[in-house]
Amino acid sequence: MPNRQVNSWRYSRVMMTMLRCLLAVSYLWAMVSAAAVVPVLHGEKSTWLFWMTTVQYSLTYTSLLPFDGFTQGYILLVVIQMLTRLYQCCRCSFFGTSTNQNNVHNANIGKYDKRLLTYFGPYLVLFIISWLASIFYTSTTVLQIYHQQPTRNQTVLYCELAMVIIFKVLVLTNAIVRCLRGLIILKLFKLEPERNLRNYHNFGEHLNLFFQY
């Protein structure tokens, strides 16, 4: 039946929009968490023949951002704040089709200007500070291993630290690519015609354009 097909299509778009919003929040949270990951050096002493002592070093990983309610709540707050501004700049309906004829100068429509930093800035500052602090912490770990007595697994430790640095570079590269892509898309949205704008895309489909799920 046509009516049932229309309702089914509408409900599927609602579910996909909610799923893409959840994926966007999870992705942005994971990026900050990945930027805050740091290696921790541990040494285990073992004594044999009553006087000979050897030290075996190992690396574990932790986060500079504690997993408590305040810190994780703040991360989610700045993520939702940024997604809210993205929604305002997209000039689309959250779930369905948006017709925007004479109300394009509504205050709810986000402007492409320096005020974007008010909404995007807290998340970007949190990401940059976490990434720089983790790089500094990783470099201190490298110096600790260098000044320790040589051990049999020292080469393995250096390889693990190299993998951490490569991971950090990949995280930063991914963030830069997403930021540049987002700025270009927002610039294109600004150049859209302001009158008689009919947008058939919802916010979930725009998130798919920003983050490429």
XYZ file of N, CA and C in Angstrom:
639
model
N 0.836 -1.192 0.000
C 0.000 0.000 0.000
C 0.879 1.253 0.000
N 0.493 2.278 -0.756
C 1.336 3.481 -0.830
C 1.519 4.164 0.513
N 0.441 4.277 1.294
C 0.544 4.948 2.592
C 1.503 4.224 3.512
N 1.432 2.918 3.503
C 2.343 2.136 4.352
C 3.786 2.295 3.891
N 3.985 2.359 2.582
C 5.348 2.541 2.077
C 5.907 3.898 2.489
N 5.078 4.946 2.442
C 5.532 6.273 2.842
C 5.879 6.299 4.319
N 5.053 5.693 5.159
C 5.339 5.648 6.593
C 6.599 4.851 6.882
N 6.761 3.737 6.179
C 7.960 2.924 6.380
C 9.211 3.689 5.984
N 9.144 4.439 4.869
C 10.294 5.234 4.424
C 10.606 6.341 5.428
N 9.560 6.960 5.967
C 9.775 8.030 6.932
C 10.411 7.496 8.200
N 9.938 6.355 8.681
C 10.508 5.784 9.902
C 11.941 5.323 9.677
N 12.237 4.803 8.482
C 13.610 4.369 8.211
C 14.556 5.566 8.179
N 14.102 6.710 7.660
C 14.939 7.908 7.641
C 15.179 8.413 9.060
N 14.151 8.324 9.904
C 14.320 8.737 11.297
C 15.348 7.857 11.991
N 15.246 6.543 11.790
C 16.184 5.625 12.424
C 17.602 5.835 11.907
N 17.757 6.058 10.597
C 19.087 6.286 10.046
C 19.673 7.598 10.549
N 18.839 8.611 10.716
C 19.330 9.887 11.244
C 19.823 9.716 12.678
N 19.049 9.031 13.498
C 19.465 8.803 14.879
C 20.743 7.969 14.935
N 20.847 6.967 14.062
C 22.043 6.130 14.034
C 23.261 6.938 13.613
N 23.109 7.800 12.620
C 24.245 8.598 12.165
C 24.648 9.636 13.203
N 23.689 10.180 13.931
C 24.031 11.092 15.028
C 24.825 10.355 16.105
N 24.399 9.140 16.416
C 25.130 8.340 17.404
C 26.532 8.021 16.917
N 26.672 7.700 15.636
C 27.996 7.424 15.079
C 28.879 8.667 15.094
N 28.287 9.828 14.821
C 29.068 11.061 14.846
C 29.560 11.372 16.249
N 28.695 11.220 17.248
C 29.106 11.449 18.634
C 30.195 10.457 19.031
N 30.023 9.191 18.647
C 31.023 8.169 18.985
C 32.353 8.447 18.300
N 32.300 8.885 17.048
C 33.537 9.175 16.316
C 34.288 10.339 16.938
N 33.586 11.425 17.248
C 34.246 12.598 17.836
C 34.772 12.282 19.225
N 34.032 11.490 19.996
C 34.531 11.070 21.314
C 35.771 10.191 21.172
N 35.757 9.274 20.194
C 36.901 8.386 19.998
C 38.134 9.157 19.547
N 37.960 10.225 18.774
C 39.102 11.012 18.325
C 39.786 11.699 19.497
N 39.007 12.270 20.412
C 39.602 12.898 21.594
C 40.269 11.847 22.477
N 39.620 10.714 22.648
C 40.200 9.646 23.474
C 41.489 9.119 22.864
N 41.516 8.989 21.541
C 42.736 8.518 20.881
C 43.857 9.546 21.006
N 43.510 10.833 20.974
C 44.531 11.871 21.125
C 45.130 11.878 22.520
N 44.380 11.387 23.513
C 44.837 11.424 24.903
C 45.520 10.138 25.356
N 45.642 9.139 24.491
C 46.283 7.877 24.866
C 47.783 8.080 25.009
N 48.357 7.570 26.105
C 49.793 7.698 26.365
C 50.340 6.351 26.829
N 51.608 6.061 26.530
C 52.244 4.841 27.042
C 52.810 5.055 28.446
N 52.791 4.008 29.231
C 53.327 4.042 30.602
C 54.369 2.928 30.720
N 55.567 3.289 31.205
C 56.663 2.339 31.340
C 56.606 1.665 32.702
N 56.683 0.337 32.696
C 56.700 -0.446 33.928
C 57.956 -1.318 33.936
N 58.546 -1.447 35.117
C 59.721 -2.301 35.285
C 59.473 -3.371 36.324
N 59.767 -4.614 35.974
C 59.596 -5.749 36.882
C 60.977 -6.332 37.191
N 61.338 -6.305 38.472
C 62.631 -6.837 38.891
C 62.507 -8.321 39.233
N 63.526 -9.061 38.853
C 63.597 -10.484 39.191
C 65.005 -10.803 39.684
N 65.110 -11.497 40.806
C 66.402 -11.825 41.423
C 66.634 -13.327 41.330
N 67.814 -13.705 40.909
C 68.169 -15.116 40.845
C 69.620 -15.286 41.292
N 69.918 -16.427 41.781
C 71.214 -16.741 42.390
C 71.530 -15.792 43.548
N 70.513 -15.281 44.222
C 70.606 -14.494 45.451
C 71.221 -13.110 45.277
N 71.935 -12.850 44.214
C 72.568 -11.531 44.108
C 72.405 -10.888 42.718
N 72.050 -11.658 41.729
C 71.922 -11.113 40.379
C 70.469 -10.677 40.150
N 70.304 -9.409 39.774
C 68.976 -8.826 39.582
C 68.847 -8.327 38.153
N 67.775 -8.674 37.506
C 67.469 -8.192 36.164
C 66.124 -7.463 36.189
N 65.999 -6.513 35.293
C 64.773 -5.718 35.194
C 64.175 -5.923 33.804
N 62.913 -6.294 33.776
C 62.189 -6.473 32.522
C 61.170 -5.340 32.388
N 61.319 -4.539 31.347
C 60.428 -3.397 31.152
C 59.299 -3.764 30.197
N 58.170 -3.139 30.424
C 57.005 -3.343 29.563
C 56.225 -2.041 29.475
N 55.427 -1.940 28.449
C 54.605 -0.753 28.223
C 53.132 -1.102 28.360
N 52.418 -0.260 29.067
C 50.965 -0.306 29.083
C 50.450 1.053 28.612
N 49.179 1.142 28.415
C 48.605 2.357 27.847
C 47.459 2.854 28.723
N 47.413 4.164 28.855
C 46.356 4.792 29.632
C 45.943 6.087 28.933
N 45.011 6.795 29.510
C 44.512 8.037 28.909
C 44.750 9.199 29.854
N 45.104 10.331 29.280
C 45.246 11.541 30.082
C 43.900 12.080 30.552
N 42.826 11.689 29.890
C 41.479 12.113 30.276
C 40.850 11.022 31.125
N 40.620 11.267 32.394
C 40.061 10.223 33.263
C 38.641 9.841 32.853
N 38.298 8.590 33.080
C 36.964 8.098 32.744
C 36.035 8.300 33.939
N 35.819 9.560 34.262
C 34.857 9.884 35.313
C 33.694 10.655 34.706
N 32.676 10.867 35.510
C 31.471 11.490 35.001
C 31.681 12.919 34.529
N 32.493 13.686 35.248
C 32.704 15.091 34.884
C 33.447 15.218 33.560
N 34.563 14.493 33.413
C 35.372 14.615 32.205
C 34.626 14.102 30.983
N 34.044 12.907 31.083
C 33.327 12.352 29.943
C 32.077 13.164 29.629
N 31.440 13.713 30.656
C 30.289 14.577 30.418
C 30.679 15.848 29.689
N 31.842 16.406 30.016
C 32.310 17.605 29.323
C 32.621 17.291 27.862
N 33.239 16.139 27.608
C 33.536 15.762 26.223
C 32.250 15.635 25.420
N 31.255 14.964 25.971
C 29.978 14.832 25.272
C 29.308 16.186 25.075
N 29.482 17.087 26.042
C 28.877 18.412 25.929
C 29.456 19.193 24.758
N 30.785 19.209 24.633
C 31.398 19.966 23.533
C 31.128 19.280 22.192
N 30.994 17.952 22.187
C 30.654 17.243 20.947
C 29.245 17.616 20.491
N 28.288 17.580 21.407
C 26.909 17.925 21.064
C 26.809 19.392 20.666
N 27.589 20.252 21.320
C 27.595 21.669 20.961
C 28.068 21.863 19.525
N 29.096 21.136 19.125
C 29.608 21.261 17.766
C 28.611 20.704 16.754
N 27.982 19.563 17.046
C 27.004 18.999 16.128
C 25.767 19.889 16.010
N 25.404 20.567 17.098
C 24.274 21.490 17.043
C 24.548 22.636 16.078
N 25.765 23.168 16.123
C 26.114 24.246 15.199
C 26.184 23.740 13.767
N 26.659 22.529 13.568
C 26.650 21.958 12.224
C 25.231 21.862 11.685
N 24.303 21.444 12.554
C 22.903 21.338 12.127
C 22.344 22.703 11.744
N 22.702 23.724 12.496
C 22.209 25.061 12.175
C 22.796 25.584 10.865
N 24.027 25.231 10.578
C 24.661 25.707 9.351
C 24.198 24.931 8.117
N 23.663 23.731 8.312
C 23.262 22.911 7.170
C 21.955 23.383 6.536
N 21.121 24.111 7.258
C 19.834 24.594 6.757
C 18.993 23.436 6.213
N 18.853 22.405 7.008
C 18.058 21.251 6.610
C 17.166 20.841 7.767
N 16.180 20.009 7.466
C 15.346 19.442 8.511
C 16.116 18.335 9.214
N 15.779 18.102 10.471
C 16.523 17.086 11.217
C 16.215 15.683 10.694
N 14.946 15.422 10.364
C 14.549 14.082 9.925
C 14.118 14.028 8.466
N 13.442 15.075 7.963
C 12.827 14.967 6.649
C 13.242 16.069 5.707
N 12.278 16.538 4.904
C 12.524 17.555 3.887
C 12.268 18.933 4.460
N 13.118 19.876 4.097
C 13.003 21.240 4.610
C 12.693 22.190 3.476
N 11.647 23.009 3.659
C 11.316 24.062 2.707
C 11.585 25.397 3.372
N 12.488 26.175 2.802
C 12.928 27.418 3.422
C 12.748 28.547 2.411
N 11.641 29.279 2.517
C 11.332 30.253 1.485
C 11.669 31.680 1.912
N 10.982 32.197 2.908
C 11.182 33.593 3.288
C 11.756 33.752 4.679
N 12.166 32.664 5.299
C 12.650 32.754 6.669
C 14.123 32.371 6.766
N 14.875 32.646 5.720
C 16.270 32.229 5.715
C 17.110 33.080 6.644
N 16.610 34.243 7.043
C 17.366 35.101 7.951
C 16.987 34.845 9.400
N 16.398 33.675 9.629
C 16.041 33.312 10.994
C 17.304 33.216 11.839
N 17.192 33.555 13.106
C 18.374 33.559 13.991
C 18.918 32.168 14.229
N 18.097 31.131 13.961
C 18.558 29.772 14.203
C 19.537 29.290 13.141
N 19.593 29.977 12.001
C 20.499 29.577 10.941
C 21.898 30.066 11.286
N 22.837 29.130 11.334
C 24.196 29.486 11.705
C 24.909 30.250 10.606
N 25.682 31.232 10.964
C 26.439 32.040 10.020
C 27.850 31.479 9.872
N 28.351 31.588 8.646
C 29.711 31.135 8.367
C 30.662 32.308 8.626
N 31.050 32.462 9.889
C 31.933 33.554 10.271
C 32.767 33.108 11.465
N 33.397 34.056 12.122
C 34.283 33.730 13.238
C 33.536 33.163 14.440
N 32.206 33.348 14.480
C 31.447 32.806 15.604
C 31.402 31.284 15.597
N 31.809 30.669 14.496
C 31.899 29.215 14.472
C 32.881 28.709 15.520
N 33.928 29.500 15.799
C 34.917 29.081 16.800
C 34.307 29.003 18.190
N 33.221 29.759 18.429
C 32.564 29.681 19.737
C 32.003 28.289 19.982
N 31.564 27.631 18.906
C 30.968 26.298 19.030
C 31.979 25.193 18.757
N 32.856 25.396 17.779
C 33.842 24.378 17.439
C 35.104 24.479 18.288
N 35.371 25.687 18.829
C 36.607 25.928 19.563
C 36.831 25.022 20.759
N 35.839 24.849 21.665
C 36.087 23.999 22.843
C 36.512 22.582 22.489
N 35.883 21.999 21.475
C 36.274 20.643 21.076
C 37.671 20.632 20.468
N 37.960 21.588 19.593
C 39.270 21.634 18.952
C 40.381 21.897 19.965
N 40.136 22.788 20.920
C 41.141 23.059 21.955
C 41.385 21.819 22.802
N 40.312 21.115 23.160
C 40.465 19.885 23.945
C 41.263 18.848 23.177
N 40.994 18.706 21.883
C 41.726 17.733 21.068
C 43.195 18.123 20.959
N 43.478 19.386 20.669
C 44.874 19.818 20.467
C 45.681 19.692 21.751
N 45.099 20.118 22.878
C 45.818 20.021 24.149
C 46.082 18.565 24.510
N 45.088 17.695 24.306
C 45.274 16.271 24.608
C 46.352 15.666 23.725
N 46.362 16.040 22.445
C 47.362 15.473 21.530
C 48.760 15.962 21.882
N 48.934 17.250 22.131
C 50.257 17.783 22.469
C 50.754 17.219 23.795
N 49.859 17.118 24.787
C 50.268 16.570 26.077
C 50.677 15.108 25.947
N 49.967 14.354 25.116
C 50.324 12.939 24.939
C 51.657 12.790 24.210
N 51.939 13.677 23.257
C 53.235 13.634 22.573
C 54.362 13.948 23.555
N 54.160 14.946 24.414
C 55.171 15.275 25.417
C 55.376 14.098 26.379
N 54.302 13.466 26.798
C 54.400 12.328 27.709
C 55.109 11.157 27.022
N 54.840 10.950 25.741
C 55.506 9.866 25.008
C 56.996 10.136 24.873
N 57.376 11.390 24.636
C 58.799 11.726 24.524
C 59.524 11.508 25.848
N 58.871 11.807 26.966
C 59.499 11.535 28.262
C 59.664 10.031 28.481
N 58.738 9.237 27.994
C 58.875 7.783 28.095
C 60.053 7.283 27.277
N 60.251 7.872 26.093
C 61.408 7.510 25.273
C 62.710 7.826 26.011
N 62.771 8.987 26.662
C 63.970 9.349 27.414
C 64.186 8.421 28.604
N 63.109 8.000 29.245
C 63.257 7.056 30.356
C 63.868 5.747 29.893
N 63.411 5.242 28.766
C 63.965 3.984 28.253
C 65.419 4.172 27.834
N 65.732 5.331 27.267
C 67.096 5.576 26.803
C 68.075 5.628 27.964
N 67.662 6.188 29.111
C 68.570 6.330 30.243
C 68.567 5.102 31.152
N 67.728 4.128 30.875
C 67.747 2.913 31.673
C 68.883 2.000 31.220
N 69.225 1.049 32.063
C 70.232 0.071 31.681
C 69.709 -0.780 30.526
N 70.577 -1.138 29.576
C 70.133 -1.931 28.416
C 69.508 -3.256 28.854
N 68.403 -3.575 28.240
C 67.716 -4.837 28.513
C 67.499 -5.581 27.198
N 67.121 -6.839 27.328
C 66.955 -7.660 26.130
C 65.761 -7.228 25.289
N 64.755 -6.617 25.901
C 63.568 -6.213 25.149
C 63.539 -4.715 24.850
N 64.707 -4.065 24.913
C 64.730 -2.627 24.673
C 64.350 -2.290 23.234
N 64.771 -3.134 22.290
C 64.399 -2.904 20.892
C 62.886 -3.017 20.699
N 62.288 -3.966 21.396
C 60.826 -4.129 21.310
C 60.122 -2.894 21.862
N 60.644 -2.337 22.937
C 60.047 -1.133 23.510
C 60.121 0.036 22.540
N 61.266 0.186 21.888
C 61.397 1.260 20.907
C 60.420 1.067 19.744
N 60.223 -0.163 19.314
C 59.269 -0.433 18.239
C 57.842 -0.096 18.673
N 57.508 -0.428 19.920
C 56.176 -0.104 20.423
C 55.971 1.412 20.509
N 56.987 2.124 20.950
C 56.885 3.580 20.997
C 56.775 4.182 19.596
N 57.488 3.592 18.638
C 57.370 4.067 17.262
C 55.949 3.865 16.746
N 55.325 2.749 17.106
C 53.941 2.501 16.705
C 52.998 3.518 17.359
N 53.289 3.887 18.613
C 52.465 4.908 19.283
C 52.571 6.242 18.561
N 53.792 6.619 18.180
C 53.981 7.897 17.481
C 53.285 7.873 16.124
N 53.398 6.760 15.401
C 52.700 6.643 14.113
C 51.187 6.749 14.316
N 50.677 6.117 15.365
C 49.245 6.209 15.671
C 48.831 7.646 15.952
N 49.679 8.369 16.683
C 49.375 9.773 16.976
C 49.364 10.622 15.708
N 50.296 10.364 14.812
C 50.349 11.111 13.557
C 49.106 10.813 12.715
N 48.673 9.564 12.697
C 47.474 9.208 11.935
C 46.234 9.877 12.523
N 46.146 9.937 13.845
C 45.012 10.605 14.484
C 44.987 12.082 14.115
N 46.154 12.742 14.171
C 46.226 14.157 13.826
C 45.894 14.383 12.352
N 46.400 13.516 11.477
C 46.108 13.642 10.047
C 44.622 13.492 9.785
N 43.998 12.515 10.427
C 42.560 12.318 10.258
C 41.775 13.540 10.713
N 42.186 14.127 11.849
C 41.489 15.310 12.357
C 41.644 16.497 11.407
N 42.843 16.692 10.860
C 43.062 17.808 9.940
C 42.230 17.638 8.673
N 42.186 16.411 8.140
C 41.397 16.152 6.931
C 39.920 16.413 7.186
N 39.401 15.958 8.334
C 37.986 16.180 8.646
C 37.684 17.669 8.819
N 38.580 18.393 9.459
C 38.355 19.830 9.658
C 38.332 20.571 8.328
N 39.294 20.279 7.463
C 39.326 20.947 6.157
C 38.114 20.578 5.318
N 37.722 19.310 5.364
C 36.540 18.886 4.615
C 35.294 19.590 5.144
N 35.171 19.677 6.463
C 34.014 20.341 7.052
C 33.950 21.810 6.699
N 35.086 22.500 6.722
C 35.103 23.923 6.377
C 34.721 24.154 4.916
N 35.185 23.274 4.030
C 34.843 23.414 2.615
C 33.348 23.184 2.402
N 32.783 22.164 3.065
C 31.353 21.885 2.910
C 30.518 23.026 3.464
N 30.903 23.576 4.619
C 30.170 24.708 5.179
C 30.262 25.932 4.269
N 31.402 26.095 3.616
C 31.539 27.204 2.666
C 30.598 27.019 1.481
N 30.459 25.785 1.012
C 29.527 25.510 -0.081
C 28.085 25.740 0.357
N 27.765 25.385 1.611
C 26.417 25.644 2.118
C 26.127 27.138 2.161
N 27.138 27.920 2.461
C 26.950 29.371 2.510
C 26.612 29.931 1.134
N 27.168 29.332 0.086
C 26.950 29.812 -1.273
C 25.633 29.324 -1.869
N 24.867 28.507 -1.121
C 23.571 28.057 -1.627
C 22.618 29.238 -1.776
N 21.677 29.178 -2.711
C 20.681 30.248 -2.824
C 19.841 30.340 -1.564
N 19.571 31.555 -1.115
C 18.902 31.757 0.157
C 17.385 31.755 0.053
N 16.842 31.907 -1.142
C 15.388 31.961 -1.282
C 14.885 30.717 -2.021
N 13.684 30.299 -1.611
C 13.046 29.132 -2.213
C 13.958 27.914 -2.159
N 14.638 27.768 -1.027
C 15.551 26.639 -0.853
C 14.767 25.431 -0.369
N 14.771 24.384 -1.131
C 14.114 23.142 -0.750
C 15.184 22.066 -0.622
N 15.411 21.621 0.583
C 16.472 20.664 0.873
C 15.845 19.306 1.158
N 16.130 18.344 0.315
C 15.551 17.005 0.471
C 16.373 16.122 1.388
N 17.490 16.611 1.862
C 18.356 15.825 2.734
C 18.071 16.167 4.191
N 18.238 15.189 5.055
C 18.094 15.444 6.484
C 19.477 15.568 7.109
N 19.494 15.801 8.415
C 20.774 16.041 9.092
C 21.651 14.798 9.090
N 21.039 13.621 9.159
C 21.840 12.395 9.120
C 22.597 12.240 7.822
N 21.948 12.595 6.704
C 22.635 12.509 5.420
C 23.731 13.565 5.300
N 23.544 14.712 5.933
C 24.613 15.709 5.955
C 25.777 15.245 6.822
N 25.485 14.568 7.931
C 26.573 14.011 8.750
C 27.358 12.980 7.962
N 26.661 12.198 7.153
C 27.348 11.233 6.286
C 28.270 11.950 5.314
N 27.865 13.146 4.877
C 28.711 13.943 3.983
C 29.929 14.488 4.722
N 29.758 14.893 5.982
C 30.873 15.437 6.743
C 31.896 14.373 7.144
N 31.396 13.242 7.637
C 32.290 12.248 8.260
C 32.507 11.002 7.402
N 31.733 10.814 6.344
C 31.912 9.671 5.430
C 31.904 8.336 6.183
N 30.758 7.967 6.727
C 30.656 6.688 7.425
C 30.832 5.541 6.447
